[in-house]
Tab-separated table of C-alpha atoms and ligand atoms in Angstrom:
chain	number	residue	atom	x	y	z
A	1	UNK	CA	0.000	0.000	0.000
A	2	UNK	CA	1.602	3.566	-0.804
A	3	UNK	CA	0.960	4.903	3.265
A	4	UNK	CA	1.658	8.724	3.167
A	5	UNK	CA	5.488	8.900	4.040
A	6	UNK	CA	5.078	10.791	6.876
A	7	UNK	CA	3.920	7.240	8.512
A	8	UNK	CA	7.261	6.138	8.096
A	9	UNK	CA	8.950	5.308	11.764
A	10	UNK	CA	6.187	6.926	13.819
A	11	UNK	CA	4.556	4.932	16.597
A	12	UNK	CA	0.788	4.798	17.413
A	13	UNK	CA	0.205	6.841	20.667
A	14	UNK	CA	1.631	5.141	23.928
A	15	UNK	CA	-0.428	6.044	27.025
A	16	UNK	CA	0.769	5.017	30.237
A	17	UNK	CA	-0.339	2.041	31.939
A	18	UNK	CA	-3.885	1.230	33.235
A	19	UNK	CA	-4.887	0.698	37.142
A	20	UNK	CA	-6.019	-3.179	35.783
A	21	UNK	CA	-2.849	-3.875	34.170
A	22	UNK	CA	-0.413	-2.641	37.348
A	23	UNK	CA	-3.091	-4.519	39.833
A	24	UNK	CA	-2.990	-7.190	37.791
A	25	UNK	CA	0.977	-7.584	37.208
A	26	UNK	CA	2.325	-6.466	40.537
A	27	UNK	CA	-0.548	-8.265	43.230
A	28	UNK	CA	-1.339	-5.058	44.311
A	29	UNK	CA	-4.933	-4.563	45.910
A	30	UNK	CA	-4.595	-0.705	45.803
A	31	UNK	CA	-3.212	1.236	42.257
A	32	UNK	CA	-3.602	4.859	42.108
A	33	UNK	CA	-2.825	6.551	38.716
A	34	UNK	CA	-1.054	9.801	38.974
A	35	UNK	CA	-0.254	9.643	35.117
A	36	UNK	CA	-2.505	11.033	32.873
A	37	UNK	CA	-3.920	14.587	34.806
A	38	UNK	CA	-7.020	13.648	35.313
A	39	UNK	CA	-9.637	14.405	38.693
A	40	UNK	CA	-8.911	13.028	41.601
A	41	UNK	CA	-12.211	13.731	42.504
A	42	UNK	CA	-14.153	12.633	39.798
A	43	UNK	CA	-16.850	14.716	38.560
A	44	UNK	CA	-19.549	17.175	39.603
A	45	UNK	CA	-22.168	15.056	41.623
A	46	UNK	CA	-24.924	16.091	39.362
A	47	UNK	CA	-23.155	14.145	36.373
A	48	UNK	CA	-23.677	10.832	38.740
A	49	UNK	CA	-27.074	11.717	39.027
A	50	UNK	CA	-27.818	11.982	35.584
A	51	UNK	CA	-25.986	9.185	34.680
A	52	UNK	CA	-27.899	6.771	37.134
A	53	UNK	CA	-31.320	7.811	35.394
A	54	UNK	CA	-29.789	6.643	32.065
A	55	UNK	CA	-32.184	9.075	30.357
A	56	UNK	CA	-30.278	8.519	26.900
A	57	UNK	CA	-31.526	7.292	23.548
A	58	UNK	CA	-28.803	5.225	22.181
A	59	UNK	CA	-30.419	3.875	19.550
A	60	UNK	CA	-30.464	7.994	17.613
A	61	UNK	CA	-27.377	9.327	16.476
A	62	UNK	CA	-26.075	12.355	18.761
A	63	UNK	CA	-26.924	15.615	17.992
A	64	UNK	CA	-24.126	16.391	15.341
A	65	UNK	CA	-24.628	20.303	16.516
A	66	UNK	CA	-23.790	20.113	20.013
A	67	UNK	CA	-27.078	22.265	20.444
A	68	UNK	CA	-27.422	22.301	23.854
A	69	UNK	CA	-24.135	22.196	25.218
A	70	UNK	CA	-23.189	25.215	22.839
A	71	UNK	CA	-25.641	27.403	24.074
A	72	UNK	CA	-24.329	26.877	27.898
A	73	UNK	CA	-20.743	27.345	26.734
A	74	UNK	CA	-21.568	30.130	24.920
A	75	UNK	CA	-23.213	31.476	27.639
A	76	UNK	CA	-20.560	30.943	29.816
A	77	UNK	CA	-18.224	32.236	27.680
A	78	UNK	CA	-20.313	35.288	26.451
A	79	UNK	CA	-19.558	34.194	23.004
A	80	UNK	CA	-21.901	33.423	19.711
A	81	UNK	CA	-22.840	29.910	19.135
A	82	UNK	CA	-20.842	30.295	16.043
A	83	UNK	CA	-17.357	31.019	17.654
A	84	UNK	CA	-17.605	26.967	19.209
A	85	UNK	CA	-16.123	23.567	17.547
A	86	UNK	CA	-17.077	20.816	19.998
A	87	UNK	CA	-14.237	18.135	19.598
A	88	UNK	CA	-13.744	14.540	20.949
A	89	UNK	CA	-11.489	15.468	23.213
A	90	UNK	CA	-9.174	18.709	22.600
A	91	UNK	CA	-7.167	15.873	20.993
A	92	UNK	CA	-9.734	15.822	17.935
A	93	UNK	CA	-9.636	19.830	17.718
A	94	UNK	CA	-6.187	19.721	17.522
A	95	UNK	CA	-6.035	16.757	14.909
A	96	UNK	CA	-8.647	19.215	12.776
A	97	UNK	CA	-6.547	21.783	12.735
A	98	UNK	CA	-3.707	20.439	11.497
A	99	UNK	CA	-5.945	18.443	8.673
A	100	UNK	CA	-7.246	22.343	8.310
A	101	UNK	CA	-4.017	24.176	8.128
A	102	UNK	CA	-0.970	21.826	7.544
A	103	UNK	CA	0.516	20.166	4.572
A	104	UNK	CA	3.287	20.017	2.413
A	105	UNK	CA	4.911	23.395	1.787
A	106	UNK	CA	4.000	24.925	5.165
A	107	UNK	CA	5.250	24.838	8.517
A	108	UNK	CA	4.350	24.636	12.515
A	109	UNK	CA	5.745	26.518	15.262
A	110	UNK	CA	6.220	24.828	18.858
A	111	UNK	CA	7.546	24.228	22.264
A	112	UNK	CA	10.031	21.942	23.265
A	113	UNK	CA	8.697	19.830	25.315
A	114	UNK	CA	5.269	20.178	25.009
A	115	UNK	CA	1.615	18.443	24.633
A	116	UNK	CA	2.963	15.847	21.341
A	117	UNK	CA	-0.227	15.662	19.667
A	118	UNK	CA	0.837	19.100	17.943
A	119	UNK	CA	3.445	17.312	16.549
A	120	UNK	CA	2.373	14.407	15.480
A	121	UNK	CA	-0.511	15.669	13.594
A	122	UNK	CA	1.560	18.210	12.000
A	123	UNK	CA	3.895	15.187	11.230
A	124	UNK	CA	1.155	13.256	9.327
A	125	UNK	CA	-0.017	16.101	7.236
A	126	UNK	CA	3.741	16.881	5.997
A	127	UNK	CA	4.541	19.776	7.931
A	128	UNK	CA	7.778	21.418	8.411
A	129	UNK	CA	7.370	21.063	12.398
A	130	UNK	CA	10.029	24.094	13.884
A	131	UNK	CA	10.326	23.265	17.628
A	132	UNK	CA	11.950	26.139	20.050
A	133	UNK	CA	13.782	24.820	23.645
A	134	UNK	CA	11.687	25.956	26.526
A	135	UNK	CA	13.865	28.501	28.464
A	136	UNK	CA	13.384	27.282	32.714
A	137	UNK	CA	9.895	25.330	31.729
A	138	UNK	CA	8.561	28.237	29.963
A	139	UNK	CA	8.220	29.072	26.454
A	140	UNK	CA	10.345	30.835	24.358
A	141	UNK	CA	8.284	33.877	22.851
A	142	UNK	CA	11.046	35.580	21.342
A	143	UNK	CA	12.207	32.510	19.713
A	144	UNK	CA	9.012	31.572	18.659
A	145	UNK	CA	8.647	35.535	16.945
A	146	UNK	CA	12.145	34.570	15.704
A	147	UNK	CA	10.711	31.270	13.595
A	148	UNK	CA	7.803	32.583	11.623
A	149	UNK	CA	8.528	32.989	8.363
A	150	UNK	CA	6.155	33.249	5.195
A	151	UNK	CA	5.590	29.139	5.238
A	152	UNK	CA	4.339	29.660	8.668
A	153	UNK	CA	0.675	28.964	8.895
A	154	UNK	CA	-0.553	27.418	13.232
A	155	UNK	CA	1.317	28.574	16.166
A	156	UNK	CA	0.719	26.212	19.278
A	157	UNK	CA	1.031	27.476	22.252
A	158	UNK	CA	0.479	25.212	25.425
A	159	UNK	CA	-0.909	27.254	28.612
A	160	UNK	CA	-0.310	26.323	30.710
A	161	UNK	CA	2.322	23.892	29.296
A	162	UNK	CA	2.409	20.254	29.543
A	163	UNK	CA	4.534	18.672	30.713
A	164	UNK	CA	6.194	21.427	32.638
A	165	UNK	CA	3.133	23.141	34.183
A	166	UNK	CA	4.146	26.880	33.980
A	167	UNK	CA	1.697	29.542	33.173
A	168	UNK	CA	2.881	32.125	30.424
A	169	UNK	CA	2.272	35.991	31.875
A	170	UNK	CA	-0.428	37.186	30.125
A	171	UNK	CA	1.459	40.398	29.552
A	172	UNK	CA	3.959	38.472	27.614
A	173	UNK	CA	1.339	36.414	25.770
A	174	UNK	CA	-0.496	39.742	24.511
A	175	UNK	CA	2.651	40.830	23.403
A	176	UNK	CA	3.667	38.017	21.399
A	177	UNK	CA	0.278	37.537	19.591
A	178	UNK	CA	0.313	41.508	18.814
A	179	UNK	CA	3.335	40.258	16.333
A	180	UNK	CA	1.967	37.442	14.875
A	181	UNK	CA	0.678	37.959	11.427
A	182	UNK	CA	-3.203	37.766	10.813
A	183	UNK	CA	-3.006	34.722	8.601
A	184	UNK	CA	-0.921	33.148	10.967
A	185	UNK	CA	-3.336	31.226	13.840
A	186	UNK	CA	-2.155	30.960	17.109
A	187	UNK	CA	-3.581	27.962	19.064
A	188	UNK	CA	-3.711	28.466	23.028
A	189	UNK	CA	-4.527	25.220	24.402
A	190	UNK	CA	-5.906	25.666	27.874
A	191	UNK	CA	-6.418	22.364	29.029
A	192	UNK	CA	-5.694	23.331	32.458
A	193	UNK	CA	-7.021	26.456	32.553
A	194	UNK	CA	-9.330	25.641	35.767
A	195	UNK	CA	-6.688	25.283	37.931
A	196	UNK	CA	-5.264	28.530	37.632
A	197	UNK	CA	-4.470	30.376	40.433
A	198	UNK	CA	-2.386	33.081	39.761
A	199	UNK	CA	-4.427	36.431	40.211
A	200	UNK	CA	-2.580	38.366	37.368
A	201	UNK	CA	-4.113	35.694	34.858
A	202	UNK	CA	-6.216	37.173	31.931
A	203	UNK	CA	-8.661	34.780	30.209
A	204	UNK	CA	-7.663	35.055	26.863
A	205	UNK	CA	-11.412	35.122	25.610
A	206	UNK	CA	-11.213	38.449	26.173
A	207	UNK	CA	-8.771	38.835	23.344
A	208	UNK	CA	-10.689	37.343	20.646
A	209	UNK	CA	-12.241	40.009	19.554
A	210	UNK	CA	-8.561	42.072	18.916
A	211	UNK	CA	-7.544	39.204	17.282
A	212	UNK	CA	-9.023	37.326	15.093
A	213	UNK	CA	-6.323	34.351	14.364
A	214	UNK	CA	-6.315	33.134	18.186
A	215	UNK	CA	-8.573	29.761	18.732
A	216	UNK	CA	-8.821	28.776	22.507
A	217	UNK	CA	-8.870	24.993	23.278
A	218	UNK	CA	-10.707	23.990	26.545
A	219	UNK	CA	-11.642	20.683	27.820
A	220	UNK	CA	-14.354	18.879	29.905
A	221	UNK	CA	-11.385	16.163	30.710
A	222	UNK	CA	-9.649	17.986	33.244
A	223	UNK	CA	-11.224	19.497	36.509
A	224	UNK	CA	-14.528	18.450	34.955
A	225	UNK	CA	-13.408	15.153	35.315
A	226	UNK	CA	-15.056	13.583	32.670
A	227	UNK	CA	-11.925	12.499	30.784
A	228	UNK	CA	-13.413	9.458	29.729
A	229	UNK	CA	-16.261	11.397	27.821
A	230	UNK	CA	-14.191	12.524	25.450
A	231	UNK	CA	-15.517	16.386	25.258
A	232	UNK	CA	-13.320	19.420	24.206
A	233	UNK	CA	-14.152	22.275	22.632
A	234	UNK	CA	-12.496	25.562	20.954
A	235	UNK	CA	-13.320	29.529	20.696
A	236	UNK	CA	-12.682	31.233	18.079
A	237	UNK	CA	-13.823	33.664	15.372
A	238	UNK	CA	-16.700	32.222	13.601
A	239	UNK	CA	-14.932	32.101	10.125
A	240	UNK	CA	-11.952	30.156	12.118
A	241	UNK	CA	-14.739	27.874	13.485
A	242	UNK	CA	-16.337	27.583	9.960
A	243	UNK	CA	-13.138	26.289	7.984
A	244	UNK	CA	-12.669	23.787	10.756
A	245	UNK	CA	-16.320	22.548	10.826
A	246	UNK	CA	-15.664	21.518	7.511
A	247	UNK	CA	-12.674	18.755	8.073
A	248	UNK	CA	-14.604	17.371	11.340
A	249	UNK	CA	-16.746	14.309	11.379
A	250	UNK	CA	-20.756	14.581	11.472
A	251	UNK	CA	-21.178	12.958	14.808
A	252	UNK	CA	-17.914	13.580	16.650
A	253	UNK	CA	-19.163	13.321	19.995
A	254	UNK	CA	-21.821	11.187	21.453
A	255	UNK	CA	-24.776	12.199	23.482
A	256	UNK	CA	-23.782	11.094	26.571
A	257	UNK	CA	-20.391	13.060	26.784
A	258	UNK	CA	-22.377	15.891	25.117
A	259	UNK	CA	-25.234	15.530	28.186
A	260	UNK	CA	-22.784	14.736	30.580
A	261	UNK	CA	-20.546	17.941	30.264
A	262	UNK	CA	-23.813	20.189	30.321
A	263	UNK	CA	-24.480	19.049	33.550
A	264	UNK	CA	-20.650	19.025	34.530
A	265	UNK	CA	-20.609	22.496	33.281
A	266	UNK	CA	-23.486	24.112	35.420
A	267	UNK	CA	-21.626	22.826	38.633
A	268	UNK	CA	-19.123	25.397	38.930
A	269	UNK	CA	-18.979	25.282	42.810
A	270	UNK	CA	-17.153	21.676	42.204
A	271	UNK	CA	-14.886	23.143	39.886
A	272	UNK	CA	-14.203	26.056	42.337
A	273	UNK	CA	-13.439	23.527	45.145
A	274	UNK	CA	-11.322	21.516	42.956
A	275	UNK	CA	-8.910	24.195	41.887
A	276	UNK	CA	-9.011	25.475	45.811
A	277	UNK	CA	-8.219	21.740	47.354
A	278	UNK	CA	-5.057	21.165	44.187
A	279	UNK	CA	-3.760	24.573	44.688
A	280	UNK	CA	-3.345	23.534	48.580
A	281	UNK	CA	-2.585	20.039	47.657
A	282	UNK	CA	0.364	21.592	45.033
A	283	UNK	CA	2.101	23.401	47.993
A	284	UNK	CA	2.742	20.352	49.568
A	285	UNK	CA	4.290	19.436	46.243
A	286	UNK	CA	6.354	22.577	46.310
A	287	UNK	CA	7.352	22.187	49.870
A	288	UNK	CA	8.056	18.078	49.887
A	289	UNK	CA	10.556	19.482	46.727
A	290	UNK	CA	12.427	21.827	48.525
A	291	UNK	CA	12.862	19.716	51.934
A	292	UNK	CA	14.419	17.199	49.713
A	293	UNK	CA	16.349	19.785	47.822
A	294	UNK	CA	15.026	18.596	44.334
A	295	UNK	CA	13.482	21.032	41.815
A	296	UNK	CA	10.111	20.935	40.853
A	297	UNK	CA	8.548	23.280	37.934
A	298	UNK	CA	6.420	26.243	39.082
A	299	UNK	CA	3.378	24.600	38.067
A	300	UNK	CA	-0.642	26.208	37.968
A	301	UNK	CA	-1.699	22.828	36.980
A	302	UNK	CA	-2.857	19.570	38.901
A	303	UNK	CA	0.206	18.153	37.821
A	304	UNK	CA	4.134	18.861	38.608
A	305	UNK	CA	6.741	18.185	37.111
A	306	UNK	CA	9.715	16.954	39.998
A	307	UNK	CA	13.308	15.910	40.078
A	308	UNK	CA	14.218	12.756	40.618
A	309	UNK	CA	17.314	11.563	42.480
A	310	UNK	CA	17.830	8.367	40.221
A	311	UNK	CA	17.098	7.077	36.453
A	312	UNK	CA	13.322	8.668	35.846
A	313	UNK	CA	12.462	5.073	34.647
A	314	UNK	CA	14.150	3.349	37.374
A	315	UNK	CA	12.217	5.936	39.615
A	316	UNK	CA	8.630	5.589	37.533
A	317	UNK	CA	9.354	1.470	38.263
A	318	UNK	CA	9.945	1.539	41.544
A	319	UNK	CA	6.787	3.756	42.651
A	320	UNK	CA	4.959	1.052	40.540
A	321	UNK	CA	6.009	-1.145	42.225
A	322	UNK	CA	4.409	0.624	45.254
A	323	UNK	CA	1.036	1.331	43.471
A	324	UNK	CA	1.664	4.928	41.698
A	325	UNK	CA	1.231	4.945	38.025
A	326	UNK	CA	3.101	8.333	37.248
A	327	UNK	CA	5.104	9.304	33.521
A	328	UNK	CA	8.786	9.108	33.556
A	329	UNK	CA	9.965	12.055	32.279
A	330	UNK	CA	12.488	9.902	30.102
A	331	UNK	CA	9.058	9.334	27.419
A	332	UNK	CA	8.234	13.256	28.357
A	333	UNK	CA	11.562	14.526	26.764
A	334	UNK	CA	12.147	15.929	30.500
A	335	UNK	CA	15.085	13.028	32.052
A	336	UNK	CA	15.404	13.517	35.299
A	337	UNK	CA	12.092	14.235	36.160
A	338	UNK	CA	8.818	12.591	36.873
A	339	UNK	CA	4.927	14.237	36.109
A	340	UNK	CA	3.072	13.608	38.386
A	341	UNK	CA	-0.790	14.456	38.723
A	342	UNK	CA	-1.683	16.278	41.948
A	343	UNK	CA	-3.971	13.592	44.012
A	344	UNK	CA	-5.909	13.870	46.879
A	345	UNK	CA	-4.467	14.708	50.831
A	346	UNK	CA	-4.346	11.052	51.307
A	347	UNK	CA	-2.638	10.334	47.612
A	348	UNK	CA	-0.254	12.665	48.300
A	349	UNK	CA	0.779	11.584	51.379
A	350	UNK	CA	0.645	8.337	50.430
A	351	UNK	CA	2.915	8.923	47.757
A	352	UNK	CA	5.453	11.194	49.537
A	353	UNK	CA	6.080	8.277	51.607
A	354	UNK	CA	6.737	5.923	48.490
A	355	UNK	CA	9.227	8.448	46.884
A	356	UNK	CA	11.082	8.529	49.950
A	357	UNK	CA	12.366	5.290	49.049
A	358	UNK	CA	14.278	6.765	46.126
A	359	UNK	CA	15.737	9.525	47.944
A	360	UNK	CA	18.053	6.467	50.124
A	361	UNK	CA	20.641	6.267	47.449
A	362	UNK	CA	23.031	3.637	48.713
A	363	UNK	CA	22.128	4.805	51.519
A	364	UNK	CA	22.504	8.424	52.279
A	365	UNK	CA	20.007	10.724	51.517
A	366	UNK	CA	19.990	13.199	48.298
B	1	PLP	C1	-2.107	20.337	27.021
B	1	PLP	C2	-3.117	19.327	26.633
B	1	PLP	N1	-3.904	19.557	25.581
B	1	PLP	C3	-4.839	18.693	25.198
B	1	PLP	C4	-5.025	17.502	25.868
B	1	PLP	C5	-6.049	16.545	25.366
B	1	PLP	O1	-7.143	16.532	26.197
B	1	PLP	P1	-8.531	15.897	25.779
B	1	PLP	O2	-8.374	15.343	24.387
B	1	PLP	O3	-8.810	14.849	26.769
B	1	PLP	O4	-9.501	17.034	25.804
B	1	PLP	C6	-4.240	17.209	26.979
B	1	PLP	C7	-4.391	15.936	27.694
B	1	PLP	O5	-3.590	15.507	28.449
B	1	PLP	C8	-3.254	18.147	27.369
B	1	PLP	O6	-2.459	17.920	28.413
């Protein structure tokens, strides 16, 4: 078969591995998954409810307009219906994007490291992909005005970034995207947006109507919990939102992640607690880092990214070994460092007390 070159030597996605497969391969009676960002506390109650009265009709196709959930959002948001692309999962949005704006002949502007689904979908539609070093876990904006050029055509810029957590002043993010050409769109993918703390943060929604080539990603995966849904969506200006309607799918997401995220959605109290309990729950974090004298990234996340004192796969092992499913930095592009979702007290304590065990190297401490 002639597969698009681009396939050549790229691997399918590799998530990291699932509470049945550790339980199941160590003996453990207790696995808690600190890997992949999402809720420690689950959902909004409200979404349990729902779910319980199983009040969907499978057997009709979802409603390919998102009709309901788009007129909350856009509420929320105080935006038109028009400026919203519901995605499955930000992951889709992203993916459309690239299908939208990406080929041959063009190219893509990026952090390194960051969230690798810009890359790889930029990869498989040809792109030139131009990737500029984070400087201290925070993007580059002066190197990323330095690499446009006229074959430039997406921006992606991850805010807070993944895997390093840090939030990008908003001063300096106005500043960059006041030099970025018009036809030029700059992605900000705010898949942790809820869990910002820091009071100097702007939400950039307030921009869009300066600049028309920003698109905002969001996501109901996060602090709404509901990563298993599969519901993300984007805000942008309507003609952004009408090229991209055109490369998604008809049915993209089903009805219960569409009903499901409505309801998730109208609880904000539980997404108000949740940011409140993480941001405590990231001190300790902060503080467990420097009592042990290893760095950890200045995250506004519900993840951090932390030293470790040994191999960051011998390190991701061994706290496997002890029930905690975390990514070694080694598959992040960050060696010698560990992400680690922010859990509950109890998690946390719990797993403070298992990465003890790799600070006693050959017996003295780090
Ligand atoms: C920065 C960032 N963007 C996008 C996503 C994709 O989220 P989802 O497809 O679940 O909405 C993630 C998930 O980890 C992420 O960390």
């Amino acid at each position: 078969m002639n597969w698009k070159p681009a396939l050549e030597g790229m691997t399918p996605y590799k998530p990291g591995r699932s509470i049945e497969e550790v339980t199941r391969l160590y003996g453990l009676k207790e696995v808690v998954k600190l890997a992949s960002n999402e809720n420690p506390y689950g959902c909004s109650p409200s979404v349990k409810e729902f779910i319980a009265t199983d009040a969907i009709q499978h057997e009709i196709y979802p409603d390919g307009y998102a009709s309901l959930l788009r007129s909350k959002v856009a509420a929320k948001h105080d935006v038109s219906e028009d400026a919203l692309l519901f995605g499955n999962g930000s992951d889709e949005i992203i993916m459309l994007i690239a299908r939208a704006l990406l080929g041959k002949g063009t190219n893509t502007i990026m952090a390194t490291t960051t969230f690798p689904q810009y890359a790889h979908n930029a990869k498989i539609e040809g792109a030139e992909i131009k990737q500029v070093q984070l400087k201290d876990g925070q993007h580059d904006l002066e190197g990323f005005a330095r690499a446009i050029d006229d074959e430039t055509s997406v921006v992606w810029v991850c805010n807070p970034n993944n895997p390093t957590g840090n939030l990008i002043p908003s001063d300096q993010l106005l500043a960059f995207i006041e030099q970025v050409p018009e036809n030029i769109l700059v992605v900000l993918d705010e898949a942790y947006f809820e869990y910002i703390t820091a009071d100097t943060h702007v939400d950039s929604v307030t921009w869009l109507g300066k600049f028309p080539n920003i698109i905002i990603l969001r996501t109901f995966s996060k602090a709404y919990g509901l990563a298993s849904s599969r519901v993300g969506y984007a805000i942008g200006q309507p003609e952004v939102i009408a090229h991209l309607n055109k490369v998604r799918s008809p049915f993209n997401n089903n009805s219960t992640g569409l009903a499901v995220a409505e309801r998730a959605l109208a609880d904000q109290a539980f997404i108000d607690q949740c940011r409140q309990v993480n941001h405590e729950q990231r001190a300790r974090f902060t503080q467990y880092a420097a009592d042990n004298n290893l760095h950890v990234f200045d995250s506004q996340t519900n993840f951090v990214l932390l030293e470790v004192p040994v191999d960051a796969d011998q390190a991701a092992e061994k706290l496997l070994q002890q029930g905690f499913i975390i990514r070694s930095g080694n598959a992040l592009g960050t060696p010698g460092y560990v992400r680690v979702t922010i859990g509950t007290e109890q998690q946390n304590s719990d797993f403070f007390a298992a990465f003890d065990t790799l600070l006693v190297v050959e017996g003295s401490m780090k």
